[in-house]
Structures are given as C-alpha cells and as structure tokens.
mmCIF file of C-alpha atoms and ligand atoms in Angstrom:
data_model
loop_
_atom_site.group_PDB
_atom_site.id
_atom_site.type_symbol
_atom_site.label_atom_id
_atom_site.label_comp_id
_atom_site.label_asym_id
_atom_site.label_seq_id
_atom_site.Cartn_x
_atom_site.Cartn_y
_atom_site.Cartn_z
ATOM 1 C CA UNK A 1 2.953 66.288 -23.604
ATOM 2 C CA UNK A 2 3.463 63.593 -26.213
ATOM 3 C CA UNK A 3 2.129 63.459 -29.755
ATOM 4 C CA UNK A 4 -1.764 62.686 -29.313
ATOM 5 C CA UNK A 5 -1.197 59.287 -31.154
ATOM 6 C CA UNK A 6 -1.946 56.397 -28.988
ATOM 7 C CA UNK A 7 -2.360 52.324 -29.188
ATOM 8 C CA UNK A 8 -4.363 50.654 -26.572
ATOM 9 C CA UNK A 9 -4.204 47.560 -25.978
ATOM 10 C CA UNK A 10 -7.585 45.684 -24.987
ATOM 11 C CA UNK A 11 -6.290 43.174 -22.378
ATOM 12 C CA UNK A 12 -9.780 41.717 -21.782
ATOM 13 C CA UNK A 13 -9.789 40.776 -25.516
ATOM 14 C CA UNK A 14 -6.489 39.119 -25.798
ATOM 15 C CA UNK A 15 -8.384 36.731 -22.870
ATOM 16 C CA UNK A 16 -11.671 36.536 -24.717
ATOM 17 C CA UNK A 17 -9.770 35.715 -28.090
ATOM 18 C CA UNK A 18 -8.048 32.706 -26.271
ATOM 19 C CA UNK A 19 -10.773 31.496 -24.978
ATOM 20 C CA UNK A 20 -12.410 31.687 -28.007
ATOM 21 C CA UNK A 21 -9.422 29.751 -30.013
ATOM 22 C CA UNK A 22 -9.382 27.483 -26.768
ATOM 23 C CA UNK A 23 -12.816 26.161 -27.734
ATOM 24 C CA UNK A 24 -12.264 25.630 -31.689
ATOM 25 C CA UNK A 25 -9.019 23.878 -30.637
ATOM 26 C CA UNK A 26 -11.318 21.102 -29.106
ATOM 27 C CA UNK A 27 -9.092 20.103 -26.457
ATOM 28 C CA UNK A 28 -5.892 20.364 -28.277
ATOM 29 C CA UNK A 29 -2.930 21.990 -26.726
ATOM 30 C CA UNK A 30 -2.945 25.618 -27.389
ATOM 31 C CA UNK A 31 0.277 27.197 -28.278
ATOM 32 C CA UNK A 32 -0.248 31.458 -27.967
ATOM 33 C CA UNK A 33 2.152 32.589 -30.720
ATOM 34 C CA UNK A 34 3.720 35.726 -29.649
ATOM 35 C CA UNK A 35 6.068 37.029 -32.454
ATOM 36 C CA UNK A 36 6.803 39.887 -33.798
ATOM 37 C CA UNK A 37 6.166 41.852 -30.060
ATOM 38 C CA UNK A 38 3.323 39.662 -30.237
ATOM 39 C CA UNK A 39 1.989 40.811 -33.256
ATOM 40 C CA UNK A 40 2.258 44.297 -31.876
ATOM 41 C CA UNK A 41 1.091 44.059 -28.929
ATOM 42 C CA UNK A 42 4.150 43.555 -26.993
ATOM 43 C CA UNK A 43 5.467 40.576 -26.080
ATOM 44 C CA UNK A 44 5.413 40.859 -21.799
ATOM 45 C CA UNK A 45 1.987 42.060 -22.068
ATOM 46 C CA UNK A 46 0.584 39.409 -24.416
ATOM 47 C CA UNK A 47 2.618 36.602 -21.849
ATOM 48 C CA UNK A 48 0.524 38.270 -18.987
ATOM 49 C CA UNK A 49 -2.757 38.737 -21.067
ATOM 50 C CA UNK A 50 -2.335 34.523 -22.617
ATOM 51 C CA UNK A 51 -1.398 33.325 -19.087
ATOM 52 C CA UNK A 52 -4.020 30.459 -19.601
ATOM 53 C CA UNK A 53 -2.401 29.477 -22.743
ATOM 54 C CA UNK A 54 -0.548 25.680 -22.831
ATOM 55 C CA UNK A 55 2.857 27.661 -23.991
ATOM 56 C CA UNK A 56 4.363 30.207 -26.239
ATOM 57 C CA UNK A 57 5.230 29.612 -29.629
ATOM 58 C CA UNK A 58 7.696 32.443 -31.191
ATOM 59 C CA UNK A 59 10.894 33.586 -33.693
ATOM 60 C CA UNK A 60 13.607 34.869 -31.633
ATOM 61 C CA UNK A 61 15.168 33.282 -28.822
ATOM 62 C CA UNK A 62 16.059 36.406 -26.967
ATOM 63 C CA UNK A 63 11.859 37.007 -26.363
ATOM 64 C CA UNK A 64 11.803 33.649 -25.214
ATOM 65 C CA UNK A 65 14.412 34.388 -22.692
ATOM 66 C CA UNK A 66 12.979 37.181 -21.954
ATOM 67 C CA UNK A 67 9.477 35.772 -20.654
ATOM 68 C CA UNK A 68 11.168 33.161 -19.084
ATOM 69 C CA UNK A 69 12.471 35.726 -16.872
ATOM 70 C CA UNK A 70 9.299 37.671 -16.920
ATOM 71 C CA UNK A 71 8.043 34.737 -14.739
ATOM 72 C CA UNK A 72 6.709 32.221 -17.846
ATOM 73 C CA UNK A 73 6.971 28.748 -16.686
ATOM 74 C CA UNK A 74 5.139 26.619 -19.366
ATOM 75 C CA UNK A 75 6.494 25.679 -23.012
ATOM 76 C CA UNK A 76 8.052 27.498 -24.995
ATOM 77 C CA UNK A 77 8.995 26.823 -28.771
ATOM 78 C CA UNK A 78 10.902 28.723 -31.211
ATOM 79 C CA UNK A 79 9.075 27.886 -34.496
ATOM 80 C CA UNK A 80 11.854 28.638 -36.416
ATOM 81 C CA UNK A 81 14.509 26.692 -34.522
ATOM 82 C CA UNK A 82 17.840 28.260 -33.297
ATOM 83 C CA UNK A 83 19.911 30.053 -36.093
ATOM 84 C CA UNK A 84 23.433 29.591 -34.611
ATOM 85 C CA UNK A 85 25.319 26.803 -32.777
ATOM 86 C CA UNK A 86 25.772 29.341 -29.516
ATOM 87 C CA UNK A 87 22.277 29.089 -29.634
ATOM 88 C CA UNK A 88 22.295 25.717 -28.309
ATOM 89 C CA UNK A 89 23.398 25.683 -24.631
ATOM 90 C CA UNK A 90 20.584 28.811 -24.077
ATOM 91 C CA UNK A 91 17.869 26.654 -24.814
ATOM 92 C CA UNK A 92 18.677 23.917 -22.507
ATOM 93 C CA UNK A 93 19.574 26.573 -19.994
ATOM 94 C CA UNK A 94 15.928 28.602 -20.072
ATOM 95 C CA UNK A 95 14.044 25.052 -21.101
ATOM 96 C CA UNK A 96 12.785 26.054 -24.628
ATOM 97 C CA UNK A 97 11.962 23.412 -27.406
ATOM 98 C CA UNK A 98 12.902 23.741 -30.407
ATOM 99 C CA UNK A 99 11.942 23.137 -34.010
ATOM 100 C CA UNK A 100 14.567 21.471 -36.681
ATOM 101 C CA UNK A 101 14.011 21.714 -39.839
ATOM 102 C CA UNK A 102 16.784 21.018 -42.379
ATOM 103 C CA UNK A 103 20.351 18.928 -41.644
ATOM 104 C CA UNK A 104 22.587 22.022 -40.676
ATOM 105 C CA UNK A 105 20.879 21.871 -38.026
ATOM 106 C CA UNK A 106 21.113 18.193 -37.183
ATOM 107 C CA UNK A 107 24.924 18.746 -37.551
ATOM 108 C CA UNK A 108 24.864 21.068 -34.944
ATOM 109 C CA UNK A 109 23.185 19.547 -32.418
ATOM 110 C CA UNK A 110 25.546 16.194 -32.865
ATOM 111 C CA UNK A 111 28.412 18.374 -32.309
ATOM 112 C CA UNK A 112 27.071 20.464 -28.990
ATOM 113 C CA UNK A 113 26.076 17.227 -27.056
ATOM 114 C CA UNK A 114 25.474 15.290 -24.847
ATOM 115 C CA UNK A 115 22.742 17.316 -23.549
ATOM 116 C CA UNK A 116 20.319 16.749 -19.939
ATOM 117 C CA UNK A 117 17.363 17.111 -21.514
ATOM 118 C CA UNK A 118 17.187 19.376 -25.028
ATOM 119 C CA UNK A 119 12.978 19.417 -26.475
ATOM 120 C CA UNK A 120 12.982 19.253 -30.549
ATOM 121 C CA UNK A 121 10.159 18.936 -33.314
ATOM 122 C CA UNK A 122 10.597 17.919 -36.611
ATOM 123 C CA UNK A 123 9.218 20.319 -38.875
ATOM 124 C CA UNK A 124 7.997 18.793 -42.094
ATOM 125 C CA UNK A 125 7.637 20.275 -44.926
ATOM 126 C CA UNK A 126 3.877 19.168 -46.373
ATOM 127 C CA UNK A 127 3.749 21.501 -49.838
ATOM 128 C CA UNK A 128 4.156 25.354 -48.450
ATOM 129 C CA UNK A 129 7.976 24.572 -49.634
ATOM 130 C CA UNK A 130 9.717 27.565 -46.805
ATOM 131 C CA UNK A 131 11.515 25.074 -43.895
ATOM 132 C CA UNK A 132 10.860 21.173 -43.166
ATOM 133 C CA UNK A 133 12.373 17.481 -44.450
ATOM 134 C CA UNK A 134 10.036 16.027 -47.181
ATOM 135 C CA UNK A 135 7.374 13.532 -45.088
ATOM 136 C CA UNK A 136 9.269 10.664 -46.431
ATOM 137 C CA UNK A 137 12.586 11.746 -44.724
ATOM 138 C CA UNK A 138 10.409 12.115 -41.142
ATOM 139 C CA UNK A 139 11.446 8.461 -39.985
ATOM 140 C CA UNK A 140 15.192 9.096 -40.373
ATOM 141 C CA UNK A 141 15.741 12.077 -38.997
ATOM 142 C CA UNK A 142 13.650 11.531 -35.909
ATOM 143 C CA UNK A 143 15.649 8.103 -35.402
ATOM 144 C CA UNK A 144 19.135 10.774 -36.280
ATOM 145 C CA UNK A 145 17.785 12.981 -33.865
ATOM 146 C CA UNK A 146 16.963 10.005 -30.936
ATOM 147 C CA UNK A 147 20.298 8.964 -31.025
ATOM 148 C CA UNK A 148 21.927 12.033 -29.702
ATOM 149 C CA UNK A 149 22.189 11.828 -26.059
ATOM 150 C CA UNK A 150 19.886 13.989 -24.358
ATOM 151 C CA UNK A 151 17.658 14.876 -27.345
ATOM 152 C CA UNK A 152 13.851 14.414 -26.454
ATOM 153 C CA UNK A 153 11.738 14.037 -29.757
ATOM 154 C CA UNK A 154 9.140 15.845 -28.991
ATOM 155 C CA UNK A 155 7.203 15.204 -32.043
ATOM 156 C CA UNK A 156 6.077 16.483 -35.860
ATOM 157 C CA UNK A 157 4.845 20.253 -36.432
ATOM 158 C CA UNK A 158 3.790 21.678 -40.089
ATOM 159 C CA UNK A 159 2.345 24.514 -41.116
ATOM 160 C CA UNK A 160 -0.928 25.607 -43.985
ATOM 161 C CA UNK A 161 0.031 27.662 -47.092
ATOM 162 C CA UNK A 162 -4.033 28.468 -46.995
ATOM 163 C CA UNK A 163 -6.164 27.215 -44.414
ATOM 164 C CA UNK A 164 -8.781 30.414 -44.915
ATOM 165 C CA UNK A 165 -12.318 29.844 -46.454
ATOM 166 C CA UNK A 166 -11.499 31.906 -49.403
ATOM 167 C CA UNK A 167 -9.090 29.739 -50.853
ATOM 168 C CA UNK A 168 -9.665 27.656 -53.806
ATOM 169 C CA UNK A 169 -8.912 23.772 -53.049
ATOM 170 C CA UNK A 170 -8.391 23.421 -56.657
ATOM 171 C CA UNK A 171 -4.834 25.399 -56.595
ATOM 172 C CA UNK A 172 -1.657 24.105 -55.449
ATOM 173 C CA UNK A 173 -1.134 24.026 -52.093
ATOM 174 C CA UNK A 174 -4.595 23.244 -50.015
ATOM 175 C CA UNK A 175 -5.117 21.793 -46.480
ATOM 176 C CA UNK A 176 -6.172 18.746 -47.922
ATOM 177 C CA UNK A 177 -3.557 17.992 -50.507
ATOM 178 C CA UNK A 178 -1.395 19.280 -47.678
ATOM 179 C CA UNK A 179 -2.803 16.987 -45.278
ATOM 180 C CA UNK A 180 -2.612 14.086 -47.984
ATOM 181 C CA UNK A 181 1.470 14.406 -48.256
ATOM 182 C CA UNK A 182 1.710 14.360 -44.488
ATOM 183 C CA UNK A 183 0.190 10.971 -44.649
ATOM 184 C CA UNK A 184 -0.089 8.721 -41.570
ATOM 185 C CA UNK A 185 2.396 11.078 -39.941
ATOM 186 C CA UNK A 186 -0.701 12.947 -39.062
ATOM 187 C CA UNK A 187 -0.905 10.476 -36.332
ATOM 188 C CA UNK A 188 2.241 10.538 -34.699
ATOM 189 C CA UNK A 189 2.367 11.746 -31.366
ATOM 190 C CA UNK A 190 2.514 15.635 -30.479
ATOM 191 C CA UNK A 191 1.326 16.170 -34.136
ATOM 192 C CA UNK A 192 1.241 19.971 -33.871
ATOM 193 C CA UNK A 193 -0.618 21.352 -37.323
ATOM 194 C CA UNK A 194 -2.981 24.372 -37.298
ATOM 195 C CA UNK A 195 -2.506 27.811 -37.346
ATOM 196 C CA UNK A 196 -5.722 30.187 -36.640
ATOM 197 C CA UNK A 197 -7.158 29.389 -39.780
ATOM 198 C CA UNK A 198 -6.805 26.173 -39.418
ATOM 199 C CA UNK A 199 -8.209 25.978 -35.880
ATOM 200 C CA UNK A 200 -10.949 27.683 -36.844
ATOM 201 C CA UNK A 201 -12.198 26.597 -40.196
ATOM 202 C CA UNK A 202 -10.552 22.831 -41.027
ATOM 203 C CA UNK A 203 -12.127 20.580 -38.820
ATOM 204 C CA UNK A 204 -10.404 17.630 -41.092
ATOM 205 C CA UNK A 205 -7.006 18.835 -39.047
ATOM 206 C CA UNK A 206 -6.207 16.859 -36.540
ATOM 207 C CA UNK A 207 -2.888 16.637 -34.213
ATOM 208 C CA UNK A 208 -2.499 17.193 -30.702
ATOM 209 C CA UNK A 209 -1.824 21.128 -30.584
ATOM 210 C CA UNK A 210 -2.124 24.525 -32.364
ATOM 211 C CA UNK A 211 -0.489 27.416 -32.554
ATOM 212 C CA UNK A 212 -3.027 30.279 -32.689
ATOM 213 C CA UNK A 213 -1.435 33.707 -34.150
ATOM 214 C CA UNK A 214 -3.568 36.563 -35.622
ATOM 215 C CA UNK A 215 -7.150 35.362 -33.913
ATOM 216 C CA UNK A 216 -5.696 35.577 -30.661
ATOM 217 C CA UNK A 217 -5.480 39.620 -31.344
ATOM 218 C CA UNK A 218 -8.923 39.858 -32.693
ATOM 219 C CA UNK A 219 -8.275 40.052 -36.453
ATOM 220 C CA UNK A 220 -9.715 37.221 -38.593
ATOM 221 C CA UNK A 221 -7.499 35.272 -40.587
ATOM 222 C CA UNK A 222 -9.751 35.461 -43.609
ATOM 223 C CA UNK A 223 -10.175 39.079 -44.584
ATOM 224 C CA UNK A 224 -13.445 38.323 -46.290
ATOM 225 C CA UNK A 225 -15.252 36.926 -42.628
ATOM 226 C CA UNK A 226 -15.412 39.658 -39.776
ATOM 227 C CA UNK A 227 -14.024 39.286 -36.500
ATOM 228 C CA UNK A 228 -17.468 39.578 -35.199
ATOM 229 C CA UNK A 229 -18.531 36.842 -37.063
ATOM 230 C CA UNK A 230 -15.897 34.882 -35.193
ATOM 231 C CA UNK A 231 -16.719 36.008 -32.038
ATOM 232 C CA UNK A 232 -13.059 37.440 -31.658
ATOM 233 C CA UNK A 233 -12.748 40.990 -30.719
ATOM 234 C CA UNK A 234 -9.916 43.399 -32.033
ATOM 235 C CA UNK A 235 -7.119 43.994 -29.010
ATOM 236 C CA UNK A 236 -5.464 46.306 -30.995
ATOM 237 C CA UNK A 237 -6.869 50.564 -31.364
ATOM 238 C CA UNK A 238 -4.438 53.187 -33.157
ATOM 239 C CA UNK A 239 -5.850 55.989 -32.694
ATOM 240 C CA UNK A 240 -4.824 59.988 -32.849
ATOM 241 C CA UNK A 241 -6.582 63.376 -32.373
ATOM 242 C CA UNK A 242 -6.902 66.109 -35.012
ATOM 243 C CA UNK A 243 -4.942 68.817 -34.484
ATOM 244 C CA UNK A 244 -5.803 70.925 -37.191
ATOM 245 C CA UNK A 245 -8.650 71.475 -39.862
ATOM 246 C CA UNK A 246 -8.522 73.255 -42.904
ATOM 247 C CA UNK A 247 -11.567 74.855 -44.968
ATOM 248 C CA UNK A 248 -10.234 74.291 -48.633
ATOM 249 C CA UNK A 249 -11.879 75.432 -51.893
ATOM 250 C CA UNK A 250 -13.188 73.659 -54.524
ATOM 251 C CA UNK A 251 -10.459 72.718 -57.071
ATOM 252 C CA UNK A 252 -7.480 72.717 -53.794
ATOM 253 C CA UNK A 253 -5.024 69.926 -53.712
ATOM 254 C CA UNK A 254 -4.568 68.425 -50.268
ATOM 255 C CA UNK A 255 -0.984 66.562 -49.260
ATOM 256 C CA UNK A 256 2.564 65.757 -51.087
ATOM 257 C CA UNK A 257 2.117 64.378 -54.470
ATOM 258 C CA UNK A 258 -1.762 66.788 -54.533
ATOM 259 C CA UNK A 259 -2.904 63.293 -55.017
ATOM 260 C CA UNK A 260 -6.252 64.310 -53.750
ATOM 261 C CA UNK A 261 -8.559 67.062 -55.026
ATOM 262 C CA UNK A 262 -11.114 68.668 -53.772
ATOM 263 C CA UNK A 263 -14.931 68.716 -55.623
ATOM 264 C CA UNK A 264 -16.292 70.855 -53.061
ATOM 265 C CA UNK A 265 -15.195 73.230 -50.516
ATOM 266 C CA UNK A 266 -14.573 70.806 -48.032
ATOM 267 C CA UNK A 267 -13.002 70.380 -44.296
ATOM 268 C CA UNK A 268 -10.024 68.826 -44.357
ATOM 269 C CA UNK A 269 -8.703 67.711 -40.791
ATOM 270 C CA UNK A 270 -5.088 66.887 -40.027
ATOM 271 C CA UNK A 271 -4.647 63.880 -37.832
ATOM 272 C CA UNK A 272 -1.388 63.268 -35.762
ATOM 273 C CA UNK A 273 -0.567 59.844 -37.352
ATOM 274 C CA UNK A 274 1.759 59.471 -40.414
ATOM 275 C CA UNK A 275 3.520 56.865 -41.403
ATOM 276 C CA UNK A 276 6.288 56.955 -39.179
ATOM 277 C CA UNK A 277 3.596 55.028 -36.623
ATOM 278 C CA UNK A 278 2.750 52.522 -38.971
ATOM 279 C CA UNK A 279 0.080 53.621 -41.048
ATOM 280 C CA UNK A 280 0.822 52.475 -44.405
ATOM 281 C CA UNK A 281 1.633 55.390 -46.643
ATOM 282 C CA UNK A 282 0.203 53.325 -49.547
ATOM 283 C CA UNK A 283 -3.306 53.715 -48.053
ATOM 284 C CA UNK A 284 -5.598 55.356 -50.532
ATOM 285 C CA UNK A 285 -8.111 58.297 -50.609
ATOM 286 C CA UNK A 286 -11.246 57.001 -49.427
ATOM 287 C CA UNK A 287 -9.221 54.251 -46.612
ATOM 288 C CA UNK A 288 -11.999 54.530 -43.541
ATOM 289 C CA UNK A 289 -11.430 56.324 -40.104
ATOM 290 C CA UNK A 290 -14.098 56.529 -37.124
ATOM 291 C CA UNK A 291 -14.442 59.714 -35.960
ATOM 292 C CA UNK A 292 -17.470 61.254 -33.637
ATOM 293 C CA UNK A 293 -19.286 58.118 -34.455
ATOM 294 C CA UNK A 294 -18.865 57.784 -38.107
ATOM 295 C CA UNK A 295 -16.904 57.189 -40.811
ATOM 296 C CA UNK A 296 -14.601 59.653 -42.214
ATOM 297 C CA UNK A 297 -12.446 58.634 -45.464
ATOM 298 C CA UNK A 298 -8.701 59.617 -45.310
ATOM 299 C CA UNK A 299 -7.933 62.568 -48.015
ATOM 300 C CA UNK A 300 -4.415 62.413 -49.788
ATOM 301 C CA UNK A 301 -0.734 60.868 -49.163
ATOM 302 C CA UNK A 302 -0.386 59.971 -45.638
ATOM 303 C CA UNK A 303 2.819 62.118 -44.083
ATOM 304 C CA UNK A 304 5.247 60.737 -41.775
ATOM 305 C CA UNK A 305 3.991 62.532 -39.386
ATOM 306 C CA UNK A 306 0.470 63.191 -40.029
ATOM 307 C CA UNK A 307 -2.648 62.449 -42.572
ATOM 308 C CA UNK A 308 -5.467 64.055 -43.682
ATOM 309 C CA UNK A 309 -9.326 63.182 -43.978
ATOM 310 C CA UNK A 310 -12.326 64.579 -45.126
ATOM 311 C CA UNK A 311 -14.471 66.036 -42.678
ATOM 312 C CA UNK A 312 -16.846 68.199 -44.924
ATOM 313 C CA UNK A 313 -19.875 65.598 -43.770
ATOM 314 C CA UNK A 314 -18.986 65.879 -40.413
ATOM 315 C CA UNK A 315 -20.116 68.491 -38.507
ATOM 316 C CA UNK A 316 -19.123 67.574 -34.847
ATOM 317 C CA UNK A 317 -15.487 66.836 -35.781
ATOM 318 C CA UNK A 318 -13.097 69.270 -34.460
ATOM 319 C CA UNK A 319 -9.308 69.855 -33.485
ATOM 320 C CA UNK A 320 -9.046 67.412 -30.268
ATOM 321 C CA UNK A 321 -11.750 64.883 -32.178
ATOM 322 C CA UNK A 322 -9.870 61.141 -31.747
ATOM 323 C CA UNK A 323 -10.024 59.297 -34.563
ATOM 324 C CA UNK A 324 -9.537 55.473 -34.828
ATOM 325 C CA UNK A 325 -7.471 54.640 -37.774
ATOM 326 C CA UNK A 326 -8.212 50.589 -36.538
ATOM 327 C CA UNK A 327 -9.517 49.401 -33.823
ATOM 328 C CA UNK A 328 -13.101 47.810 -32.949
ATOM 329 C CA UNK A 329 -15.132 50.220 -35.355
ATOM 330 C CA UNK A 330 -12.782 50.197 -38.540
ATOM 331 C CA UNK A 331 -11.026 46.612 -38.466
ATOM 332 C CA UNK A 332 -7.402 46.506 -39.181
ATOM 333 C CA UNK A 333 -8.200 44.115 -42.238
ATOM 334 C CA UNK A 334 -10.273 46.435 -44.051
ATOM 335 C CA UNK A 335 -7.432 49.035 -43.820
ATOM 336 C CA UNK A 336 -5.110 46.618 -44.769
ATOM 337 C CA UNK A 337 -7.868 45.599 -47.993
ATOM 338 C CA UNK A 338 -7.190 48.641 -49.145
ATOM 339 C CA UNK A 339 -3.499 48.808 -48.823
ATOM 340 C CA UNK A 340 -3.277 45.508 -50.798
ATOM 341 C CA UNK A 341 -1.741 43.829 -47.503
ATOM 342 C CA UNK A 342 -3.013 41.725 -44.469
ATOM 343 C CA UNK A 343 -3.759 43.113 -41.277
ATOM 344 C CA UNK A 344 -0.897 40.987 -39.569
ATOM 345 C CA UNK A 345 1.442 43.457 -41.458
ATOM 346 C CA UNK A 346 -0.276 46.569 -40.203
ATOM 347 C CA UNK A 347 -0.179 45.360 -36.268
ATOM 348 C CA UNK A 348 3.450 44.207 -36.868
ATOM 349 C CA UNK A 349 4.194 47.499 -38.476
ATOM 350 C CA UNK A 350 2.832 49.602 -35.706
ATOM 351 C CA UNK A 351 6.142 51.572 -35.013
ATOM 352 C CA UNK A 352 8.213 52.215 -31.612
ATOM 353 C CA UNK A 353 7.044 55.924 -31.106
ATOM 354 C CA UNK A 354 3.467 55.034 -30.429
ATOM 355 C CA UNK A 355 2.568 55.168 -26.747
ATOM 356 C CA UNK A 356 0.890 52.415 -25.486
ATOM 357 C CA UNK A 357 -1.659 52.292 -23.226
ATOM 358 C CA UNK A 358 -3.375 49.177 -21.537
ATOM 359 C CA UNK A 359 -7.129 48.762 -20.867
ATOM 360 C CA UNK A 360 -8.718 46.281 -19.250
ATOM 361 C CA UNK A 361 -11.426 45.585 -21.507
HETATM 362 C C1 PLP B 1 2.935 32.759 -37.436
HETATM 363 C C2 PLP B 1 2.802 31.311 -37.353
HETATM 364 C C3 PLP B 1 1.640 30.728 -36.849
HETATM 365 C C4 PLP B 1 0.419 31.536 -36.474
HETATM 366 O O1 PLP B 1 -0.283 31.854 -37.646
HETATM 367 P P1 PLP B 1 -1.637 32.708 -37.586
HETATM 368 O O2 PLP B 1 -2.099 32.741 -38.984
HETATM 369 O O3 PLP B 1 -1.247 34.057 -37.093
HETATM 370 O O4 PLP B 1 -2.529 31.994 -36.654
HETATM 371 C C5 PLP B 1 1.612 29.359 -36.727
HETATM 372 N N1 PLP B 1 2.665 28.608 -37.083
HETATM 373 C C6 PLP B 1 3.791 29.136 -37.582
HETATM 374 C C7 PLP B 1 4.911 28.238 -37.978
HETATM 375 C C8 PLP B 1 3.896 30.492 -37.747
HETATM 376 O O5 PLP B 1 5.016 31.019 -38.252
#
C-alpha cells in the first residue's frame, strides 16, 4: 500500500473555473496557462480538463511539446520566449508562438532564418520592470522583427505587477499607471494584457486575450476575497489519514524544535503529510485542517514525513480519520496566509511522491 497521502484533482472544477474566467474575459481570447505542471495539477490533465480553452500559455518548451503530442491542436505560447538558439527550429516544427522580449533574442532569430511561418509577441515592459522593450521601443522592434522572413507579428502582450483589489493605486506600479505607459499600444491588434486578476477585477483592461493562471484552479488571486465569492471552486485537495494519536500531558512538548506545548492533556494525532509533499514546514501552530467535519489546528514543526494536530476537541477523530490540509473546506490561500506565501506557491510546491487521483467533480 502507499503512504495514505493523496491529491485529487477535481476535473469538473478545472471546467467550471474556465467557464467562469470565460465569462469575465467578455469575449476575449482565453489563454489556459498551464505552468509549473499546471500549477500542480499536471500538465496532460489540465490540457484534457481546459480543452475548451482558445490555447495554452506556458514556461518550458518541452510541456509544450509535450501536449502537442498529447493531441493539443490550438495555440500555444511560451510566455517566456525560447532560452536558446536550438530552441528555434522546435517551435516552428510543433507550431508554438513565442514571446520576445529583449534584443538577444532578436539576434537570434535574424541568424536562424528564413523561417515558413514562426508566431512572435512583443512583450513590453509597462512598469513590473522583469522582461519587455520600454513602450516607446514597441514600433521598432516589431518593424525589426517584420523584416525577417517568415516572422508573423503576432502582436503586444504585458503583464500586471498588482491587478488584485487589495492593492493600493497610490504605490508604484498599478494597473492604471501601468495601463497609462502602455499608451495607445493598448490598441494594437492581439493586445494580450490580463492575468486572473486582471480578468476578473479591472474592467478598464482591454486587449484581445488573457491568460488566466491561478483562477482557473479555484484559488482567488486576491487572498483577502474567497473563491466562493468568485464563483471558482478549488481543483486542488491534499489530503492524508492519521495514522497515529497520542494522549499527551499537560506541560508535553509535541515535534522537533518542542515548538508546541501542551496546556492541557490533549490528543495529539499524527498525520501522514510532512513536508517532503509540500506542506510548508514554516506553517505555524494553529494553521487549519478539516477533519470529521471540523476544524482541527496543526500542533508543532511539520516533519518531512508527517505533522501533528490537535485533536483534544475532537472526539470522532481517529487513526484512519482523512484530513484535508487544502482543498474545498480549508482553502489553499488561508494556509498559505499563514505561511507568509501565496497559494500559487503551495500548489506548485506539491511534491512528486503524492499520488494523484482524478475525480470527476
Ligand atoms: C503566470 C502568468 C500568468 C497567469 O497569472 P495568474 O495570476 O496565475 O492568473 C499570466 N501571464 C504571465 C506572463 C504569467 O507568467
């Protein structure tokens, strides 16, 4: 038998979620972004699950060969461009478009062509300051980048520091002073702009496509507004059974480091997760778990290969008891809240050794 440690993946929820980001896009062309395995959820089965989606935006060019031969026939774009000149031939060969963003890259693709028929954007750079030519350089580079044979402009993509609700439009680098530096080039052609947040929340974003990320896996890009209250639904459950429990005195120091200490004899129950599956080890005492229908707070240093929680209010736990460490009842945000990280890194995180297991709902 394996470890009782398990992620399932909610296919019917992936669907829902695009859906969902279908309708804030407004008729834009929906990019699913899959990286990082899909945030997670691996990358074949989020292809399969976004199968309505306009294309697949991701990182690494071997995943987008890889769902090419999984049977993808739409876009694809590689939102971070190719990293290597032998790069270039493989994305004429499987048909994927690709971003450029600074002149090394321009270099290269004068020196690999003439090419039939090889898809770029022009990534601008509108105030986040990580990859793009300044706005004012957009008009030379995209006349450069015509007048290689076989180059197809496709058009201009940028990307939000902070497109979520929470942040202040008074700091540095907000959608609309964002928006302001890209200027008229807002209204190119295949202007492709917002991320989830974006989609969602800044109707003042225009362009002709998005490229929806975290909301597509049911966790809200603003950690302060619930999934539910987007009508997104988590795809994403880690969950593990306890496999032992422990009646400790008062006074009794559970875990490495005896972090956490018990004020009454309590029921400590050992769960098989640790962080060697991705459950941050920086988690606090008190970091929520479901378990038997309520909430039970975790109870010292997370192991690698296990963790403990406090059961002492909970009479119907016992050893075989799953508990959901995130999922639909304890979202992967408010884990991450308490980690002092974003739940993007806790799906991204979740580690190799974790079976997976794929429900329909
Ligand atoms: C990851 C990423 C996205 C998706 O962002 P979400 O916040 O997950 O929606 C969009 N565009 C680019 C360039 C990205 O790297």
């Amino acid at each position: 038998m394996p470890r009782p440690i398990c992620a399932t993946i909610h296919m019917g929820a992936l669907k829902h979620n695009l859906q969902r980001m279908r309708r804030a896009a407004e008729g834009r062309f929906v990019w699913a972004v899959v990286k990082a395995n899909a945030y997670g959820h691996g990358l074949l089965r989020a292809a399969k699950a976004f199968a309505d989606a306009d294309g697949l935006a991701m990182i690494d060019l071997c995943d987008a060969q890889a769902v090419r031969e999984a049977g993808w026939k739409k876009r694809i774009m590689l939102l971070e461009g190719f990293f290597d000149e032998s790069d270039i031939p493989l994305l004429e060969k499987y048909d994927i478009e690709t971003i450029v963003h600074n002149r090394p890259m321009i270099e290269m693709l004068k020196a690999h062509a003439p090419y039939r028929d090889l898809k770029v954007h022009i990534k601008v750079n509108s105030g986040m300051n990580r990859l793009g030519f300044l706005p004012l350089e957009e008009k030379v580079v995209k006349e450069e980048l015509s007048r290689i044979k076989g180059v197809h402009v496709m058009g201009v993509v940028t990307h939000f520091a902070n497109a979520e609700p929470s942040y202040l439009s008074e700091k540095p680098a907000s959608v609309s002073k964002q928006l302001a530096r890209m200027g008229k080039l807002q209204d190119e052609t295949d202007v492709c702009m917002a991320n989830s947040a974006a989609t969602l929340w800044r109707h003042e974003v225009g362009g002709d496509a998005v490229r929806a990320g975290v909301a597509l896996y049911g966790a809200s890009p603003d950690s302060k507004i619930s999934s539910r209250e987007l009508d997104i639904i988590p795809a994403m459950t880690l969950s593990a059974k306890i496999i032992a429990i422990q009646d400790v005195a008062k006074g009794e120091a559970v875990g490495y480091g005896s972090r956490f200490v018990t004020e009454r004899p309590s029921r400590i129950a050992v769960v098989a997760c640790g962080y060697a599956d991705g459950y941050p080890r920086c988690a606090p005492d008190g970091t929520p778990t479901f378990v038997e229908g309520k909430i039970a707070p975790l109870a010292g240093a997370v192991s690698m290969d296990m963790l403990t929680i406090d059961i002492t209010d909970l009479k119907e736990a016992h050893v075989g008891s799953v508990v959901e460490l995130w999922g639909k009842n304890i979202s992967v945000n408010d884990v991450a809240g308490y980690c002092g990280t974003i739940g993007y890194e806790l799906m991204c995180a979740l580690a190799l050794r974790v079976p997976v297991v794929e429900d329909e709902n």
